[in-house]
Amino acid sequence: MEQAWIPMKDGVRLAATLYMPDGAKPGEKFPALLEYLPYRKDDGTAAGDYPKHAYFARRGYVSVRVDIRGFGASEGVPPEREYSEQEQIDGEQVIAWLAQQPWSNENVGMFGISWGGFTSLQMAMRHAPGLKAILAVDATAELFHDDVHYIDGIAHIDEFELNMDMAEGWVGAPNYSLDEKVLGPRFDSPPWSLLYLKHQHEGPFWRDRVRPLSEITTPSFLIGGLLDGYRDNVPDMLMKSKAPIKAIVGPWNHTFPNDAVPGPQVEWRDQAVRWFDYWLKGRDTGVRQDPRLVIYMQHWHPPDPNLQNVPGEWRREDVWPPQSARDTPFFLQGNHTLTGYAAVQATHQLKYVPTIGVEARFWWGELLSDPRPVDAFSLVYDSAPLENEVAILGRPHALLQASATAPLANWFARLSDVAPDGTVTQITGAGLNGAQRESTSEPRDLEPGKVYPLDIQMHLTSWVFPKGHRIRVAISNALWPMMLPTPYAMTTSLELGGRSGSRLVLPIVPVHGAAAPEFSPPQPSEERTDIKNEGFPWPGEWTAERDEARQKTTVHWKGKDGYEYPWGTENDFENLTYEGDDAHPETCSVRGEAESVFALKGRTLVWRGHLLVTTDQKNFYYKYTRELLKDGEMFKSKTWQETIPRDHQ
């Protein structure tokens, strides 16, 4: 492991750790693999970085971990937002620097999960010279629709805001300098969550950071999870990108496949080496003959937040959408059934209850408990018991004819499997901001009482419904606290009847597809012995409290993790409290507290962040305070407070 400074044209230096191959011969050249993100390579991600980068270094790569400017050991001020133009310009310069090093064969690859996957896609969009291939895990290019600030175009607040808003104010390990020249510009950087709340619909703020997927020509290896919020990027890339693509989608959450829970766990690093060996070393590893997509077909299982392995089988698909897929409509009937024939004219009404949805958790895809408490406040439609197994693969649609008595409403469609004993397992779903029914960039009020055609495209899934089970679709106007509620009391309606009436469309495929090549089981990982990480057991701990007399609901969430370093310890704590009021949907709140305690030699530093977002019918009220304590005494504090008009949210 070698530490290096990578100079930027404006004089700022980015900090890099280079994992160099042992025993290199004189004059031997290696490709570089870059992981580029802000999560503090010398402390925050150090334990997790080593097993990946050491693996690649031992297979003939200089594997490189770089902090973006203003984070960790890198110099400079944090950019004004995620995925800034500055971050991308710096990324291009990092790639150029790596390609020009004396050990380099001039070929650079990028890889990473989440933020590291986002930057890989964005560098491919910019056609960064020297970048020859990428591997993006759990990443997306849809910054407004898919990222964690506006899920499905609807306002969302979770622990990521707490983490990043506080992390902007940190300084790098192991010195954690409190020199004002280093600390001041970081600590005083405005919280990103404030900026995002000012951009409540699609537009240049979100769109200018990315190019169309059709412009990506860099060979792209994509890994996604059917329980991950960013999974739709995989089919989008398969359909739109002109690049050579290899994709794997398993039944995983936001994690690498070799340590995924739920499993089955598989090795991915060997697949990465085959990919990069072909594109960066010119070795014919056979990757061009690999299936374009290998995806896990999930079989039925009861709802279980602690499920260790999802039953199912791998299958290959060389074309997307699958050639065997048949879009099959199921019409919503007046007796709340689903059938293959058009319904008789009818209208179903639903009273808006803003605090329903707790059982659907914090983003689409997590392992859930039984969602029947949400179904109880939804319009629910069930098929007859299936006479044969039915398999789906793709993105189901809920095509609704809907109206509301208020100028703003959201609609949510959830697809579930109902077992003969009544047990319900949620499979997928999605939401639609009614104001964005025609355009995510130009939202418009609803005309109360007017019927609108709505297309709710659910998130990517696979599923085999067993014989005797029922297919269920449930429609609601809230899914809280995943999405912040709309501010008007109202009743919404679904119109049934005719071939264009409200219906569910499922991408039905044969139960068994073409067999996929077998994956290797997870290989043992090298671990650093000088750093220990207690881990972050997602989804943390959460409870819901309902005050029936006052019609108020409160959800508490908390999480923690800890690290041991040669220079001390770090312990992180986060909690969120969501409050909603069924009698007053205009009033809701999210309160978050984050604290990171660094016990160092001779001193203790504590960074804290306090977030409060409240609403009324017209505005969001935002307050954020960042604090730094040294040995128990307040060392630095700054508060941001603004009133932000609601813009169709």
mmCIF file of N, CA and C in Angstrom, residues 161-207:
data_model
loop_
_atom_site.group_PDB
_atom_site.id
_atom_site.type_symbol
_atom_site.label_atom_id
_atom_site.label_comp_id
_atom_site.label_asym_id
_atom_site.label_seq_id
_atom_site.Cartn_x
_atom_site.Cartn_y
_atom_site.Cartn_z
ATOM 1 N N GLU A 161 -28.913 11.437 4.670
ATOM 2 C CA GLU A 161 -28.805 12.879 4.893
ATOM 3 C C GLU A 161 -28.055 13.163 6.189
ATOM 4 N N LEU A 162 -28.391 12.428 7.242
ATOM 5 C CA LEU A 162 -27.694 12.624 8.512
ATOM 6 C C LEU A 162 -26.200 12.391 8.352
ATOM 7 N N ASN A 163 -25.856 11.292 7.697
ATOM 8 C CA ASN A 163 -24.456 10.893 7.563
ATOM 9 C C ASN A 163 -23.662 11.906 6.754
ATOM 10 N N MET A 164 -24.177 12.272 5.569
ATOM 11 C CA MET A 164 -23.397 13.124 4.676
ATOM 12 C C MET A 164 -23.346 14.569 5.156
ATOM 13 N N ASP A 165 -24.434 15.067 5.725
ATOM 14 C CA ASP A 165 -24.419 16.450 6.189
ATOM 15 C C ASP A 165 -23.420 16.646 7.325
ATOM 16 N N MET A 166 -23.242 15.630 8.154
ATOM 17 C CA MET A 166 -22.245 15.729 9.212
ATOM 18 C C MET A 166 -20.842 15.473 8.665
ATOM 19 N N ALA A 167 -20.712 14.509 7.723
ATOM 20 C CA ALA A 167 -19.394 14.138 7.201
ATOM 21 C C ALA A 167 -18.726 15.270 6.435
ATOM 22 N N GLU A 168 -19.510 16.189 5.889
ATOM 23 C CA GLU A 168 -18.914 17.351 5.222
ATOM 24 C C GLU A 168 -17.992 18.126 6.159
ATOM 25 N N GLY A 169 -18.298 18.109 7.435
ATOM 26 C CA GLY A 169 -17.536 18.898 8.395
ATOM 27 C C GLY A 169 -16.354 18.182 9.010
ATOM 28 N N TRP A 170 -16.101 16.926 8.618
ATOM 29 C CA TRP A 170 -14.995 16.167 9.192
ATOM 30 C C TRP A 170 -13.670 16.512 8.531
ATOM 31 N N VAL A 171 -12.603 16.210 9.244
ATOM 32 C CA VAL A 171 -11.254 16.315 8.692
ATOM 33 C C VAL A 171 -10.634 14.925 8.662
ATOM 34 N N GLY A 172 -9.493 14.798 7.993
ATOM 35 C CA GLY A 172 -8.951 13.490 7.669
ATOM 36 C C GLY A 172 -8.164 12.826 8.777
ATOM 37 N N ALA A 173 -8.178 11.491 8.732
ATOM 38 C CA ALA A 173 -7.387 10.661 9.636
ATOM 39 C C ALA A 173 -5.935 10.614 9.146
ATOM 40 N N PRO A 174 -4.998 10.306 10.036
ATOM 41 C CA PRO A 174 -5.168 10.069 11.481
ATOM 42 C C PRO A 174 -4.996 11.314 12.339
ATOM 43 N N ASN A 175 -4.714 12.474 11.693
ATOM 44 C CA ASN A 175 -4.383 13.672 12.471
ATOM 45 C C ASN A 175 -5.615 14.422 12.950
ATOM 46 N N TYR A 176 -6.711 14.389 12.160
ATOM 47 C CA TYR A 176 -7.933 15.116 12.503
ATOM 48 C C TYR A 176 -7.583 16.553 12.918
ATOM 49 N N SER A 177 -6.940 17.251 11.993
ATOM 50 C CA SER A 177 -6.440 18.593 12.285
ATOM 51 C C SER A 177 -7.576 19.567 12.555
ATOM 52 N N LEU A 178 -7.412 20.346 13.615
ATOM 53 C CA LEU A 178 -8.383 21.390 13.933
ATOM 54 C C LEU A 178 -7.891 22.767 13.507
ATOM 55 N N ASP A 179 -6.829 22.806 12.716
ATOM 56 C CA ASP A 179 -6.368 24.058 12.132
ATOM 57 C C ASP A 179 -7.513 24.674 11.326
ATOM 58 N N GLU A 180 -7.794 25.935 11.568
ATOM 59 C CA GLU A 180 -8.949 26.577 10.940
ATOM 60 C C GLU A 180 -8.850 26.568 9.422
ATOM 61 N N LYS A 181 -7.634 26.603 8.878
ATOM 62 C CA LYS A 181 -7.490 26.578 7.428
ATOM 63 C C LYS A 181 -7.978 25.258 6.845
ATOM 64 N N VAL A 182 -7.856 24.187 7.616
ATOM 65 C CA VAL A 182 -8.317 22.870 7.166
ATOM 66 C C VAL A 182 -9.772 22.642 7.559
ATOM 67 N N LEU A 183 -10.059 22.860 8.838
ATOM 68 C CA LEU A 183 -11.389 22.553 9.375
ATOM 69 C C LEU A 183 -12.448 23.534 8.906
ATOM 70 N N GLY A 184 -12.111 24.830 8.913
ATOM 71 C CA GLY A 184 -13.123 25.860 8.679
ATOM 72 C C GLY A 184 -13.916 25.699 7.401
ATOM 73 N N PRO A 185 -13.254 25.586 6.231
ATOM 74 C CA PRO A 185 -14.018 25.473 4.980
ATOM 75 C C PRO A 185 -14.903 24.235 4.921
ATOM 76 N N ARG A 186 -14.483 23.172 5.560
ATOM 77 C CA ARG A 186 -15.317 21.962 5.571
ATOM 78 C C ARG A 186 -16.498 22.140 6.514
ATOM 79 N N PHE A 187 -16.200 22.590 7.708
ATOM 80 C CA PHE A 187 -17.253 22.704 8.715
ATOM 81 C C PHE A 187 -18.334 23.687 8.286
ATOM 82 N N ASP A 188 -17.932 24.724 7.577
ATOM 83 C CA ASP A 188 -18.886 25.757 7.169
ATOM 84 C C ASP A 188 -19.588 25.451 5.849
ATOM 85 N N SER A 189 -19.302 24.297 5.227
ATOM 86 C CA SER A 189 -19.961 23.927 3.974
ATOM 87 C C SER A 189 -21.449 23.697 4.220
ATOM 88 N N PRO A 190 -22.319 24.334 3.455
ATOM 89 C CA PRO A 190 -23.760 24.156 3.679
ATOM 90 C C PRO A 190 -24.175 22.699 3.529
ATOM 91 N N PRO A 191 -25.111 22.242 4.349
ATOM 92 C CA PRO A 191 -25.574 20.852 4.241
ATOM 93 C C PRO A 191 -26.249 20.589 2.901
ATOM 94 N N TRP A 192 -25.939 19.447 2.323
ATOM 95 C CA TRP A 192 -26.491 19.119 1.013
ATOM 96 C C TRP A 192 -28.001 18.944 1.059
ATOM 97 N N SER A 193 -28.519 18.428 2.172
ATOM 98 C CA SER A 193 -29.962 18.170 2.233
ATOM 99 C C SER A 193 -30.760 19.462 2.056
ATOM 100 N N LEU A 194 -30.209 20.586 2.483
ATOM 101 C CA LEU A 194 -30.876 21.876 2.287
ATOM 102 C C LEU A 194 -30.976 22.204 0.806
ATOM 103 N N LEU A 195 -29.901 21.982 0.078
ATOM 104 C CA LEU A 195 -29.895 22.260 -1.357
ATOM 105 C C LEU A 195 -30.891 21.366 -2.087
ATOM 106 N N TYR A 196 -30.919 20.090 -1.735
ATOM 107 C CA TYR A 196 -31.807 19.159 -2.437
ATOM 108 C C TYR A 196 -33.272 19.506 -2.207
ATOM 109 N N LEU A 197 -33.592 20.007 -1.015
ATOM 110 C CA LEU A 197 -34.981 20.348 -0.716
ATOM 111 C C LEU A 197 -35.452 21.550 -1.538
ATOM 112 N N LYS A 198 -34.520 22.279 -2.110
ATOM 113 C CA LYS A 198 -34.874 23.421 -2.955
ATOM 114 C C LYS A 198 -35.088 23.021 -4.413
ATOM 115 N N HIS A 199 -34.878 21.755 -4.744
ATOM 116 C CA HIS A 199 -35.039 21.284 -6.128
ATOM 117 C C HIS A 199 -35.954 20.069 -6.108
ATOM 118 N N GLN A 200 -37.270 20.353 -6.110
ATOM 119 C CA GLN A 200 -38.264 19.331 -5.809
ATOM 120 C C GLN A 200 -38.851 18.654 -7.041
ATOM 121 N N HIS A 201 -38.296 18.955 -8.214
ATOM 122 C CA HIS A 201 -38.705 18.205 -9.400
ATOM 123 C C HIS A 201 -37.523 18.118 -10.355
ATOM 124 N N GLU A 202 -37.665 17.262 -11.341
ATOM 125 C CA GLU A 202 -36.616 17.056 -12.331
ATOM 126 C C GLU A 202 -36.298 18.371 -13.038
ATOM 127 N N GLY A 203 -35.072 18.514 -13.502
ATOM 128 C CA GLY A 203 -34.671 19.725 -14.202
ATOM 129 C C GLY A 203 -33.167 19.777 -14.325
ATOM 130 N N PRO A 204 -32.631 20.910 -14.759
ATOM 131 C CA PRO A 204 -31.184 21.007 -14.979
ATOM 132 C C PRO A 204 -30.354 20.683 -13.747
ATOM 133 N N PHE A 205 -30.843 21.028 -12.553
ATOM 134 C CA PHE A 205 -30.077 20.739 -11.336
ATOM 135 C C PHE A 205 -29.722 19.270 -11.252
ATOM 136 N N TRP A 206 -30.675 18.407 -11.584
ATOM 137 C CA TRP A 206 -30.444 16.957 -11.523
ATOM 138 C C TRP A 206 -29.905 16.427 -12.855
ATOM 139 N N ARG A 207 -30.451 16.900 -13.948
ATOM 140 C CA ARG A 207 -30.177 16.297 -15.247
ATOM 141 C C ARG A 207 -28.814 16.695 -15.808
#
